[in-house]
Amino acid sequence: AFGLIYGAIIVLGLLMALSPQPAAPFKPAAVLFGSVLAMTLARALAALIAHSIETGERMLRLPALREAWRGRHPILFVAHLPTALFTASGFGWLSLEAAMLVSQLFCILILVIFGARVGWVISHGALLAVLGALFAGGLGSALALLKYAIQ
């Protein structure tokens, strides 16, 4: 859950900075996936180094590398659909605006689902599940709307 939530927020944040460039139609896809990959690798490297400092263990050992990577792949998972949508846009199969909108809705949906899940886990009732979904979805929607406010 952490990786999906973190990934959704990262993708929404990066979508704010993306702008169409007719001369480079595939650039949004490359920037989006490359940025999410760089942030994911940065978190894994930081975890690897911090673990080595705390324990005195060697960094470049398979168990340490596996531990550093654990939980990081869901962050990248969230970037796959938006990257595919922006790639489709680069080929002209989809408008850039549609790719942006569907990507934002995908990320907001992830936040809504996990917000509802948190509410359900806390109370096992519908009220907190709905409130959790509204809260998390509202934060995601605010990030998505911020893109249009900035432009």
PDB file of C-alpha atoms in Angstrom, residues 49-129:
ATOM      1  CA  ILE A  49      23.212   2.815   2.789  1.00  0.00           C
ATOM      2  CA  ALA A  50      21.294   3.554   5.988  1.00  0.00           C
ATOM      3  CA  HIS A  51      20.983  -0.164   6.739  1.00  0.00           C
ATOM      4  CA  SER A  52      24.733  -0.641   6.239  1.00  0.00           C
ATOM      5  CA  ILE A  53      25.536   2.274   8.515  1.00  0.00           C
ATOM      6  CA  GLU A  54      23.163   1.027  11.218  1.00  0.00           C
ATOM      7  CA  THR A  55      24.225  -2.616  11.124  1.00  0.00           C
ATOM      8  CA  GLY A  56      27.780  -2.540   9.778  1.00  0.00           C
ATOM      9  CA  GLU A  57      26.816  -5.071   7.108  1.00  0.00           C
ATOM     10  CA  ARG A  58      28.165  -4.888   3.591  1.00  0.00           C
ATOM     11  CA  MET A  59      25.910  -3.128   1.106  1.00  0.00           C
ATOM     12  CA  LEU A  60      26.457  -5.156  -2.035  1.00  0.00           C
ATOM     13  CA  ARG A  61      25.189  -8.459  -0.746  1.00  0.00           C
ATOM     14  CA  LEU A  62      22.074 -10.093  -2.110  1.00  0.00           C
ATOM     15  CA  PRO A  63      20.061 -10.005   1.156  1.00  0.00           C
ATOM     16  CA  ALA A  64      20.834  -6.305   1.650  1.00  0.00           C
ATOM     17  CA  LEU A  65      19.926  -5.471  -1.942  1.00  0.00           C
ATOM     18  CA  ARG A  66      16.712  -7.480  -1.703  1.00  0.00           C
ATOM     19  CA  GLU A  67      15.765  -5.698   1.529  1.00  0.00           C
ATOM     20  CA  ALA A  68      16.466  -2.275   0.013  1.00  0.00           C
ATOM     21  CA  TRP A  69      14.313  -3.059  -3.032  1.00  0.00           C
ATOM     22  CA  ARG A  70      11.459  -4.606  -1.027  1.00  0.00           C
ATOM     23  CA  GLY A  71       8.337  -2.495  -1.331  1.00  0.00           C
ATOM     24  CA  ARG A  72       9.791  -0.234  -4.027  1.00  0.00           C
ATOM     25  CA  HIS A  73       8.315  -1.897  -7.128  1.00  0.00           C
ATOM     26  CA  PRO A  74       4.745  -0.705  -6.404  1.00  0.00           C
ATOM     27  CA  ILE A  75       6.027   2.868  -6.753  1.00  0.00           C
ATOM     28  CA  LEU A  76       7.098   2.055 -10.311  1.00  0.00           C
ATOM     29  CA  PHE A  77       3.892   0.134 -10.965  1.00  0.00           C
ATOM     30  CA  VAL A  78       1.853   3.326 -10.644  1.00  0.00           C
ATOM     31  CA  ALA A  79       3.938   4.994 -13.357  1.00  0.00           C
ATOM     32  CA  HIS A  80       3.327   2.258 -15.949  1.00  0.00           C
ATOM     33  CA  LEU A  81      -0.196   3.229 -17.046  1.00  0.00           C
ATOM     34  CA  PRO A  82       0.513   6.986 -17.254  1.00  0.00           C
ATOM     35  CA  THR A  83       3.736   6.263 -19.174  1.00  0.00           C
ATOM     36  CA  ALA A  84       1.828   4.021 -21.586  1.00  0.00           C
ATOM     37  CA  LEU A  85      -0.831   6.711 -22.034  1.00  0.00           C
ATOM     38  CA  PHE A  86       1.769   9.392 -22.790  1.00  0.00           C
ATOM     39  CA  THR A  87       3.519   7.008 -25.183  1.00  0.00           C
ATOM     40  CA  ALA A  88       0.187   6.457 -26.955  1.00  0.00           C
ATOM     41  CA  SER A  89      -0.160  10.223 -27.090  1.00  0.00           C
ATOM     42  CA  GLY A  90       3.287  10.474 -28.684  1.00  0.00           C
ATOM     43  CA  PHE A  91       2.163   8.075 -31.417  1.00  0.00           C
ATOM     44  CA  GLY A  92      -0.954  10.193 -31.946  1.00  0.00           C
ATOM     45  CA  TRP A  93      -3.325   7.473 -30.736  1.00  0.00           C
ATOM     46  CA  LEU A  94      -4.553   9.604 -27.860  1.00  0.00           C
ATOM     47  CA  SER A  95      -4.573  13.312 -27.187  1.00  0.00           C
ATOM     48  CA  LEU A  96      -2.141  14.646 -24.614  1.00  0.00           C
ATOM     49  CA  GLU A  97      -5.068  16.078 -22.644  1.00  0.00           C
ATOM     50  CA  ALA A  98      -6.763  12.667 -22.520  1.00  0.00           C
ATOM     51  CA  ALA A  99      -3.518  11.005 -21.410  1.00  0.00           C
ATOM     52  CA  MET A 100      -3.156  13.614 -18.669  1.00  0.00           C
ATOM     53  CA  LEU A 101      -6.756  13.263 -17.491  1.00  0.00           C
ATOM     54  CA  VAL A 102      -6.774   9.464 -17.422  1.00  0.00           C
ATOM     55  CA  SER A 103      -3.397   9.439 -15.637  1.00  0.00           C
ATOM     56  CA  GLN A 104      -4.701  11.813 -12.994  1.00  0.00           C
ATOM     57  CA  LEU A 105      -7.904   9.809 -12.557  1.00  0.00           C
ATOM     58  CA  PHE A 106      -5.884   6.590 -12.214  1.00  0.00           C
ATOM     59  CA  CYS A 107      -3.755   8.082  -9.437  1.00  0.00           C
ATOM     60  CA  ILE A 108      -6.789   9.551  -7.683  1.00  0.00           C
ATOM     61  CA  LEU A 109      -8.531   6.168  -7.891  1.00  0.00           C
ATOM     62  CA  ILE A 110      -5.567   4.510  -6.170  1.00  0.00           C
ATOM     63  CA  LEU A 111      -5.767   7.092  -3.379  1.00  0.00           C
ATOM     64  CA  VAL A 112      -9.541   6.676  -3.046  1.00  0.00           C
ATOM     65  CA  ILE A 113      -9.250   2.893  -2.811  1.00  0.00           C
ATOM     66  CA  PHE A 114      -6.543   2.974  -0.159  1.00  0.00           C
ATOM     67  CA  GLY A 115      -8.224   5.799   1.736  1.00  0.00           C
ATOM     68  CA  ALA A 116     -11.374   3.700   1.911  1.00  0.00           C
ATOM     69  CA  ARG A 117      -9.335   0.676   2.932  1.00  0.00           C
ATOM     70  CA  VAL A 118      -7.794   2.582   5.847  1.00  0.00           C
ATOM     71  CA  GLY A 119     -11.221   3.716   7.010  1.00  0.00           C
ATOM     72  CA  TRP A 120     -12.534   0.166   6.777  1.00  0.00           C
ATOM     73  CA  VAL A 121      -9.579  -1.298   8.688  1.00  0.00           C
ATOM     74  CA  ILE A 122     -10.012   1.259  11.465  1.00  0.00           C
ATOM     75  CA  SER A 123     -13.757   0.894  11.991  1.00  0.00           C
ATOM     76  CA  HIS A 124     -15.033  -2.018   9.883  1.00  0.00           C
ATOM     77  CA  GLY A 125     -17.857   0.294   8.892  1.00  0.00           C
ATOM     78  CA  ALA A 126     -18.905   2.318   5.900  1.00  0.00           C
ATOM     79  CA  LEU A 127     -18.677   5.795   7.462  1.00  0.00           C
ATOM     80  CA  LEU A 128     -14.911   5.882   8.023  1.00  0.00           C
ATOM     81  CA  ALA A 129     -14.340   4.050   4.747  1.00  0.00           C
TER      82      ALA A 129
END
